[in-house]
Amino acid sequence: MRCKTLTAAAVVMLMMTAGCSTLERVVYRPDINQGNYLVANDVAKIHNGMTQQQVAYTLGTPMMRDPFGSNVWYYVFRQEPGHEAVKQQTLTLTFDSNGVLTNIDNKPNLTTSRD
């Protein structure tokens, strides 16, 4: 009789923890950072009329360039904290045919420094 009670209790405990949804915060998940780390102070230095070389000196090489030419540069920073929502910062820079910066698209806007 005692063996049946222990077996039933063990089965109930296994069923309760099978999905691990109650224990999700206990499991360690490392922070994952990928891409170009963007700082608001560096992004503020970028302005229309700069050359590709000047932009690369200020921000570093872009994560991705337009595959059909080199007129659009993408600086992407993706941050995935352990148990929090994913955050992504995308800076898109468009250059003209002479390599001069013509458009800056910063989504979402960096307002404070990430030091």
Short mmCIF file of N, CA, C and O in Angstrom, two decimals:
data_model
loop_
_atom_site.label_atom_id
_atom_site.label_comp_id
_atom_site.label_asym_id
_atom_site.label_seq_id
_atom_site.Cartn_x
_atom_site.Cartn_y
_atom_site.Cartn_z
N MET A 1 0.82 -1.19 0.00
CA MET A 1 0.00 0.00 0.00
C MET A 1 0.87 1.26 0.00
O MET A 1 0.59 2.21 -0.70
N ARG A 2 1.90 1.24 0.83
CA ARG A 2 2.79 2.40 0.93
C ARG A 2 3.54 2.61 -0.39
O ARG A 2 3.78 3.74 -0.79
N CYS A 3 3.88 1.53 -1.06
CA CYS A 3 4.59 1.62 -2.34
C CYS A 3 3.71 2.27 -3.40
O CYS A 3 4.19 3.08 -4.20
N LYS A 4 2.41 1.96 -3.39
CA LYS A 4 1.48 2.56 -4.34
C LYS A 4 1.34 4.06 -4.10
O LYS A 4 1.27 4.85 -5.03
N THR A 5 1.31 4.46 -2.83
CA THR A 5 1.19 5.89 -2.50
C THR A 5 2.43 6.65 -2.94
O THR A 5 2.32 7.75 -3.51
N LEU A 6 3.61 6.09 -2.69
CA LEU A 6 4.85 6.74 -3.10
C LEU A 6 4.94 6.81 -4.63
O LEU A 6 5.38 7.83 -5.18
N THR A 7 4.52 5.75 -5.31
CA THR A 7 4.54 5.75 -6.76
C THR A 7 3.58 6.80 -7.32
O THR A 7 3.92 7.53 -8.25
N ALA A 8 2.40 6.89 -6.74
CA ALA A 8 1.42 7.88 -7.19
C ALA A 8 1.95 9.30 -6.94
O ALA A 8 1.79 10.19 -7.79
N ALA A 9 2.57 9.53 -5.80
CA ALA A 9 3.12 10.85 -5.49
C ALA A 9 4.25 11.20 -6.47
O ALA A 9 4.35 12.34 -6.93
N ALA A 10 5.08 10.20 -6.79
CA ALA A 10 6.17 10.44 -7.72
C ALA A 10 5.63 10.77 -9.11
O ALA A 10 6.14 11.67 -9.80
N VAL A 11 4.60 10.07 -9.54
CA VAL A 11 3.99 10.32 -10.85
C VAL A 11 3.39 11.73 -10.89
O VAL A 11 3.55 12.46 -11.87
N VAL A 12 2.71 12.13 -9.83
CA VAL A 12 2.11 13.46 -9.77
C VAL A 12 3.20 14.53 -9.82
O VAL A 12 3.08 15.54 -10.53
N MET A 13 4.29 14.33 -9.08
CA MET A 13 5.39 15.30 -9.09
C MET A 13 6.03 15.40 -10.48
O MET A 13 6.35 16.49 -10.93
N LEU A 14 6.22 14.27 -11.14
CA LEU A 14 6.78 14.29 -12.49
C LEU A 14 5.87 15.01 -13.47
O LEU A 14 6.34 15.76 -14.33
N MET A 15 4.57 14.80 -13.35
CA MET A 15 3.63 15.46 -14.24
C MET A 15 3.60 16.97 -14.00
O MET A 15 3.46 17.75 -14.94
N MET A 16 3.76 17.38 -12.75
CA MET A 16 3.73 18.81 -12.43
C MET A 16 4.98 19.53 -12.95
O MET A 16 4.91 20.68 -13.35
N THR A 17 6.11 18.86 -12.94
CA THR A 17 7.35 19.50 -13.37
C THR A 17 7.77 19.11 -14.79
O THR A 17 8.84 19.51 -15.23
N ALA A 18 6.93 18.38 -15.50
CA ALA A 18 7.30 17.92 -16.84
C ALA A 18 7.56 19.08 -17.79
O ALA A 18 8.49 19.05 -18.58
N GLY A 19 6.75 20.12 -17.75
CA GLY A 19 6.93 21.26 -18.64
C GLY A 19 7.98 22.22 -18.14
O GLY A 19 8.45 23.07 -18.88
N CYS A 20 8.39 22.13 -16.92
CA CYS A 20 9.38 23.00 -16.30
C CYS A 20 9.00 24.48 -16.35
O CYS A 20 9.85 25.34 -16.19
N SER A 21 7.74 24.77 -16.61
CA SER A 21 7.33 26.17 -16.68
C SER A 21 7.43 26.84 -15.32
O SER A 21 7.68 28.04 -15.24
N THR A 22 7.26 26.09 -14.26
CA THR A 22 7.37 26.68 -12.93
C THR A 22 8.83 26.85 -12.52
O THR A 22 9.14 27.67 -11.68
N LEU A 23 9.72 26.11 -13.15
CA LEU A 23 11.13 26.16 -12.79
C LEU A 23 11.97 26.92 -13.83
O LEU A 23 13.18 26.88 -13.78
N GLU A 24 11.32 27.63 -14.76
CA GLU A 24 12.04 28.26 -15.85
C GLU A 24 13.05 29.30 -15.37
O GLU A 24 14.15 29.40 -15.89
N ARG A 25 12.72 30.08 -14.35
CA ARG A 25 13.63 31.12 -13.86
C ARG A 25 14.82 30.52 -13.10
O ARG A 25 15.83 31.19 -12.94
N VAL A 26 14.71 29.30 -12.68
CA VAL A 26 15.80 28.67 -11.95
C VAL A 26 16.92 28.25 -12.89
O VAL A 26 18.09 28.29 -12.54
N VAL A 27 16.56 27.89 -14.11
CA VAL A 27 17.54 27.43 -15.09
C VAL A 27 18.36 28.62 -15.58
O VAL A 27 17.81 29.66 -15.95
N TYR A 28 19.68 28.49 -15.59
CA TYR A 28 20.56 29.57 -16.02
C TYR A 28 20.53 29.70 -17.53
O TYR A 28 20.66 28.73 -18.26
N ARG A 29 20.35 30.93 -18.00
CA ARG A 29 20.44 31.23 -19.42
C ARG A 29 21.40 32.41 -19.58
O ARG A 29 21.15 33.48 -19.05
N PRO A 30 22.47 32.21 -20.31
CA PRO A 30 23.45 33.31 -20.46
C PRO A 30 22.90 34.42 -21.35
O PRO A 30 22.06 34.18 -22.22
N ASP A 31 23.40 35.62 -21.13
CA ASP A 31 23.07 36.75 -22.00
C ASP A 31 23.81 36.56 -23.32
O ASP A 31 24.99 36.23 -23.34
N ILE A 32 23.11 36.78 -24.42
CA ILE A 32 23.71 36.63 -25.74
C ILE A 32 23.67 37.97 -26.45
O ILE A 32 22.60 38.53 -26.69
N ASN A 33 24.85 38.51 -26.75
CA ASN A 33 24.97 39.77 -27.47
C ASN A 33 25.62 39.49 -28.81
O ASN A 33 26.65 38.84 -28.88
N GLN A 34 25.00 40.01 -29.88
CA GLN A 34 25.52 39.77 -31.22
C GLN A 34 25.53 41.06 -32.01
O GLN A 34 24.63 41.89 -31.87
N GLY A 35 26.50 41.24 -32.86
CA GLY A 35 26.51 42.36 -33.79
C GLY A 35 27.41 43.50 -33.36
O GLY A 35 28.35 43.32 -32.59
N ASN A 36 27.09 44.68 -33.87
CA ASN A 36 27.85 45.89 -33.61
C ASN A 36 27.30 46.58 -32.36
O ASN A 36 26.16 47.02 -32.38
N TYR A 37 28.12 46.70 -31.33
CA TYR A 37 27.70 47.39 -30.10
C TYR A 37 27.66 48.88 -30.40
O TYR A 37 28.68 49.49 -30.68
N LEU A 38 26.47 49.47 -30.36
CA LEU A 38 26.30 50.88 -30.70
C LEU A 38 26.15 51.71 -29.44
O LEU A 38 25.39 51.34 -28.54
N VAL A 39 26.86 52.82 -29.39
CA VAL A 39 26.78 53.75 -28.27
C VAL A 39 26.21 55.05 -28.81
O VAL A 39 26.59 55.50 -29.90
N ALA A 40 25.30 55.66 -28.06
CA ALA A 40 24.63 56.88 -28.52
C ALA A 40 25.63 57.98 -28.85
O ALA A 40 25.43 58.73 -29.82
N ASN A 41 26.71 58.09 -28.10
CA ASN A 41 27.71 59.13 -28.37
C ASN A 41 28.37 58.94 -29.73
O ASN A 41 28.63 59.92 -30.44
N ASP A 42 28.64 57.70 -30.11
CA ASP A 42 29.24 57.43 -31.42
C ASP A 42 28.25 57.67 -32.55
O ASP A 42 28.60 58.20 -33.60
N VAL A 43 27.00 57.26 -32.36
CA VAL A 43 25.98 57.46 -33.38
C VAL A 43 25.74 58.96 -33.60
O VAL A 43 25.49 59.40 -34.71
N ALA A 44 25.83 59.75 -32.53
CA ALA A 44 25.63 61.20 -32.63
C ALA A 44 26.72 61.87 -33.47
O ALA A 44 26.51 62.95 -34.02
N LYS A 45 27.87 61.24 -33.59
CA LYS A 45 28.97 61.80 -34.38
C LYS A 45 28.74 61.64 -35.89
O LYS A 45 29.38 62.30 -36.69
N ILE A 46 27.83 60.75 -36.26
CA ILE A 46 27.56 60.47 -37.67
C ILE A 46 26.58 61.53 -38.20
O ILE A 46 25.57 61.81 -37.58
N HIS A 47 26.90 62.09 -39.37
CA HIS A 47 26.00 63.08 -39.98
C HIS A 47 26.11 62.99 -41.50
O HIS A 47 27.08 62.42 -42.04
N ASN A 48 25.11 63.51 -42.17
CA ASN A 48 25.10 63.50 -43.63
C ASN A 48 26.31 64.25 -44.16
O ASN A 48 26.73 65.26 -43.59
N GLY A 49 26.88 63.76 -45.25
CA GLY A 49 28.04 64.39 -45.86
C GLY A 49 29.35 63.69 -45.52
O GLY A 49 30.38 64.00 -46.11
N MET A 50 29.32 62.74 -44.57
CA MET A 50 30.54 62.00 -44.23
C MET A 50 30.82 60.95 -45.30
O MET A 50 29.90 60.45 -45.95
N THR A 51 32.08 60.59 -45.46
CA THR A 51 32.45 59.55 -46.42
C THR A 51 32.35 58.18 -45.74
O THR A 51 32.26 58.08 -44.51
N GLN A 52 32.40 57.14 -46.55
CA GLN A 52 32.35 55.78 -46.01
C GLN A 52 33.53 55.52 -45.09
O GLN A 52 33.39 54.84 -44.07
N GLN A 53 34.69 56.05 -45.44
CA GLN A 53 35.88 55.86 -44.62
C GLN A 53 35.72 56.53 -43.25
O GLN A 53 36.11 55.97 -42.23
N GLN A 54 35.14 57.72 -43.21
CA GLN A 54 34.94 58.42 -41.96
C GLN A 54 33.94 57.67 -41.07
O GLN A 54 34.13 57.57 -39.86
N VAL A 55 32.88 57.14 -41.67
CA VAL A 55 31.89 56.38 -40.92
C VAL A 55 32.51 55.10 -40.36
O VAL A 55 32.31 54.76 -39.19
N ALA A 56 33.29 54.41 -41.18
CA ALA A 56 33.93 53.18 -40.72
C ALA A 56 34.92 53.47 -39.60
O ALA A 56 35.07 52.66 -38.68
N TYR A 57 35.58 54.59 -39.64
CA TYR A 57 36.51 54.97 -38.57
C TYR A 57 35.77 55.23 -37.27
O TYR A 57 36.23 54.87 -36.20
N THR A 58 34.59 55.84 -37.35
CA THR A 58 33.81 56.18 -36.16
C THR A 58 33.08 54.97 -35.57
O THR A 58 33.12 54.74 -34.36
N LEU A 59 32.43 54.18 -36.41
CA LEU A 59 31.59 53.08 -35.92
C LEU A 59 32.20 51.69 -36.11
O LEU A 59 31.69 50.72 -35.56
N GLY A 60 33.24 51.58 -36.90
CA GLY A 60 33.79 50.28 -37.22
C GLY A 60 33.13 49.73 -38.47
O GLY A 60 32.27 50.38 -39.08
N THR A 61 33.51 48.54 -38.86
CA THR A 61 32.94 47.95 -40.07
C THR A 61 31.49 47.54 -39.81
O THR A 61 31.15 47.10 -38.72
N PRO A 62 30.64 47.68 -40.81
CA PRO A 62 29.24 47.31 -40.62
C PRO A 62 29.07 45.80 -40.55
O PRO A 62 29.90 45.04 -41.06
N MET A 63 27.99 45.37 -39.91
CA MET A 63 27.70 43.95 -39.84
C MET A 63 27.34 43.40 -41.21
O MET A 63 27.69 42.28 -41.57
N MET A 64 26.64 44.23 -41.99
CA MET A 64 26.18 43.77 -43.29
C MET A 64 26.15 44.94 -44.26
O MET A 64 25.82 46.06 -43.88
N ARG A 65 26.51 44.66 -45.49
CA ARG A 65 26.41 45.66 -46.57
C ARG A 65 25.36 45.19 -47.56
O ARG A 65 25.06 44.00 -47.65
N ASP A 66 24.85 46.12 -48.33
CA ASP A 66 23.88 45.79 -49.36
C ASP A 66 24.49 44.75 -50.29
O ASP A 66 25.56 44.97 -50.86
N PRO A 67 23.86 43.58 -50.46
CA PRO A 67 24.46 42.53 -51.29
C PRO A 67 24.54 42.89 -52.77
O PRO A 67 25.27 42.27 -53.52
N PHE A 68 23.80 43.91 -53.21
CA PHE A 68 23.81 44.29 -54.62
C PHE A 68 24.66 45.53 -54.87
O PHE A 68 24.59 46.13 -55.92
N GLY A 69 25.46 45.92 -53.93
CA GLY A 69 26.32 47.09 -54.05
C GLY A 69 26.81 47.45 -52.65
O GLY A 69 26.56 46.75 -51.69
N SER A 70 27.52 48.55 -52.53
CA SER A 70 28.02 48.93 -51.21
C SER A 70 27.45 50.28 -50.76
O SER A 70 28.08 51.01 -50.03
N ASN A 71 26.26 50.61 -51.23
CA ASN A 71 25.68 51.91 -50.91
C ASN A 71 24.86 51.91 -49.63
O ASN A 71 24.48 52.97 -49.15
N VAL A 72 24.52 50.76 -49.08
CA VAL A 72 23.75 50.70 -47.84
C VAL A 72 24.51 49.83 -46.84
O VAL A 72 24.91 48.71 -47.15
N TRP A 73 24.74 50.40 -45.65
CA TRP A 73 25.42 49.67 -44.58
C TRP A 73 24.44 49.47 -43.43
O TRP A 73 23.67 50.36 -43.09
N TYR A 74 24.52 48.28 -42.81
CA TYR A 74 23.66 47.94 -41.68
C TYR A 74 24.52 47.65 -40.46
O TYR A 74 25.39 46.77 -40.49
N TYR A 75 24.27 48.39 -39.39
CA TYR A 75 24.88 48.12 -38.09
C TYR A 75 23.77 47.58 -37.20
O TYR A 75 22.83 48.29 -36.86
N VAL A 76 23.87 46.31 -36.86
CA VAL A 76 22.81 45.66 -36.08
C VAL A 76 23.40 45.17 -34.77
O VAL A 76 24.45 44.52 -34.75
N PHE A 77 22.72 45.48 -33.67
CA PHE A 77 23.11 44.96 -32.36
C PHE A 77 21.90 44.28 -31.75
O PHE A 77 20.86 44.89 -31.57
N ARG A 78 22.04 43.00 -31.48
CA ARG A 78 20.94 42.20 -30.92
C ARG A 78 21.36 41.73 -29.54
O ARG A 78 22.41 41.11 -29.37
N GLN A 79 20.50 42.00 -28.56
CA GLN A 79 20.79 41.66 -27.18
C GLN A 79 19.67 40.75 -26.68
O GLN A 79 18.50 41.11 -26.73
N GLU A 80 20.07 39.56 -26.22
CA GLU A 80 19.10 38.60 -25.71
C GLU A 80 19.46 38.26 -24.27
O GLU A 80 20.20 37.32 -24.00
N PRO A 81 18.92 39.05 -23.31
CA PRO A 81 19.18 38.76 -21.91
C PRO A 81 18.52 37.43 -21.52
O PRO A 81 17.51 37.04 -22.11
N GLY A 82 19.09 36.76 -20.54
CA GLY A 82 18.67 35.42 -20.16
C GLY A 82 17.18 35.15 -20.14
O GLY A 82 16.69 34.31 -20.86
N HIS A 83 16.42 35.86 -19.32
CA HIS A 83 14.99 35.59 -19.18
C HIS A 83 14.16 36.80 -19.56
O HIS A 83 13.02 36.92 -19.14
N GLU A 84 14.69 37.70 -20.37
CA GLU A 84 13.96 38.90 -20.76
C GLU A 84 13.73 38.90 -22.27
O GLU A 84 14.22 38.04 -22.99
N ALA A 85 12.97 39.88 -22.73
CA ALA A 85 12.66 39.97 -24.16
C ALA A 85 13.90 40.40 -24.95
O ALA A 85 14.77 41.09 -24.43
N VAL A 86 13.94 39.99 -26.19
CA VAL A 86 15.05 40.33 -27.08
C VAL A 86 14.95 41.80 -27.48
O VAL A 86 13.87 42.31 -27.77
N LYS A 87 16.10 42.49 -27.48
CA LYS A 87 16.16 43.89 -27.90
C LYS A 87 17.08 43.97 -29.11
O LYS A 87 18.12 43.33 -29.13
N GLN A 88 16.68 44.75 -30.10
CA GLN A 88 17.52 44.89 -31.29
C GLN A 88 17.62 46.36 -31.68
O GLN A 88 16.63 47.07 -31.73
N GLN A 89 18.83 46.79 -31.96
CA GLN A 89 19.13 48.15 -32.41
C GLN A 89 19.65 48.05 -33.83
O GLN A 89 20.61 47.32 -34.08
N THR A 90 19.03 48.76 -34.78
CA THR A 90 19.45 48.72 -36.17
C THR A 90 19.74 50.13 -36.66
O THR A 90 18.88 51.00 -36.57
N LEU A 91 20.94 50.34 -37.16
CA LEU A 91 21.34 51.60 -37.75
C LEU A 91 21.61 51.34 -39.23
O LEU A 91 22.49 50.55 -39.57
N THR A 92 20.83 51.97 -40.11
CA THR A 92 20.96 51.80 -41.54
C THR A 92 21.50 53.09 -42.14
O THR A 92 20.90 54.15 -41.96
N LEU A 93 22.62 53.01 -42.82
CA LEU A 93 23.25 54.17 -43.43
C LEU A 93 23.25 54.00 -44.94
O LEU A 93 23.66 52.97 -45.46
N THR A 94 22.78 55.04 -45.64
CA THR A 94 22.72 55.00 -47.10
C THR A 94 23.70 56.02 -47.67
O THR A 94 23.72 57.17 -47.24
N PHE A 95 24.49 55.57 -48.62
CA PHE A 95 25.50 56.40 -49.27
C PHE A 95 25.12 56.62 -50.73
O PHE A 95 24.45 55.77 -51.33
N ASP A 96 25.56 57.72 -51.31
CA ASP A 96 25.33 57.94 -52.74
C ASP A 96 26.42 57.22 -53.54
O ASP A 96 27.28 56.53 -52.98
N SER A 97 26.42 57.41 -54.85
CA SER A 97 27.38 56.69 -55.71
C SER A 97 28.81 57.16 -55.49
O SER A 97 29.75 56.44 -55.84
N ASN A 98 29.01 58.31 -54.86
CA ASN A 98 30.36 58.81 -54.56
C ASN A 98 30.84 58.38 -53.18
O ASN A 98 31.94 58.74 -52.78
N GLY A 99 30.03 57.65 -52.45
CA GLY A 99 30.42 57.18 -51.12
C GLY A 99 30.20 58.22 -50.04
O GLY A 99 30.82 58.15 -48.98
N VAL A 100 29.27 59.13 -50.25
CA VAL A 100 28.96 60.17 -49.27
C VAL A 100 27.64 59.82 -48.59
O VAL A 100 26.66 59.46 -49.26
N LEU A 101 27.60 59.92 -47.27
CA LEU A 101 26.42 59.57 -46.48
C LEU A 101 25.26 60.50 -46.80
O LEU A 101 25.40 61.72 -46.71
N THR A 102 24.10 59.92 -47.17
CA THR A 102 22.93 60.73 -47.52
C THR A 102 21.75 60.50 -46.60
O THR A 102 20.89 61.36 -46.49
N ASN A 103 21.66 59.34 -45.93
CA ASN A 103 20.50 59.06 -45.09
C ASN A 103 20.92 58.22 -43.90
O ASN A 103 21.71 57.27 -44.02
N ILE A 104 20.35 58.55 -42.71
CA ILE A 104 20.60 57.80 -41.48
C ILE A 104 19.26 57.34 -40.94
O ILE A 104 18.38 58.16 -40.70
N ASP A 105 19.11 56.03 -40.75
CA ASP A 105 17.88 55.48 -40.19
C ASP A 105 18.26 54.69 -38.94
O ASP A 105 18.89 53.64 -39.04
N ASN A 106 17.88 55.19 -37.78
CA ASN A 106 18.27 54.61 -36.50
C ASN A 106 17.02 54.13 -35.77
O ASN A 106 16.25 54.94 -35.28
N LYS A 107 16.82 52.82 -35.72
CA LYS A 107 15.61 52.27 -35.08
C LYS A 107 15.98 51.23 -34.05
O LYS A 107 16.72 50.30 -34.37
N PRO A 108 15.45 51.27 -32.87
CA PRO A 108 14.88 52.45 -32.22
C PRO A 108 15.99 53.43 -31.90
O PRO A 108 17.14 53.05 -31.78
N ASN A 109 15.66 54.69 -31.75
CA ASN A 109 16.66 55.71 -31.52
C ASN A 109 17.40 55.48 -30.22
O ASN A 109 16.79 55.17 -29.19
N LEU A 110 18.71 55.63 -30.27
CA LEU A 110 19.52 55.58 -29.07
C LEU A 110 19.44 56.95 -28.40
O LEU A 110 19.79 57.95 -29.00
N THR A 111 18.98 56.97 -27.16
CA THR A 111 18.86 58.25 -26.47
C THR A 111 19.83 58.37 -25.31
O THR A 111 20.22 59.45 -24.93
N THR A 112 20.21 57.24 -24.74
CA THR A 112 21.15 57.27 -23.63
C THR A 112 22.33 56.39 -23.96
O THR A 112 22.24 55.47 -24.76
N SER A 113 23.44 56.67 -23.32
CA SER A 113 24.67 55.93 -23.56
C SER A 113 24.59 54.57 -22.89
O SER A 113 24.09 54.43 -21.78
N ARG A 114 25.13 53.53 -23.56
CA ARG A 114 25.19 52.17 -22.99
C ARG A 114 26.59 51.88 -22.49
O ARG A 114 27.26 51.00 -22.98
N ASP A 115 27.08 52.63 -21.54
CA ASP A 115 28.45 52.44 -21.07
C ASP A 115 28.54 51.44 -19.98
O ASP A 115 27.97 51.20 -19.10
#
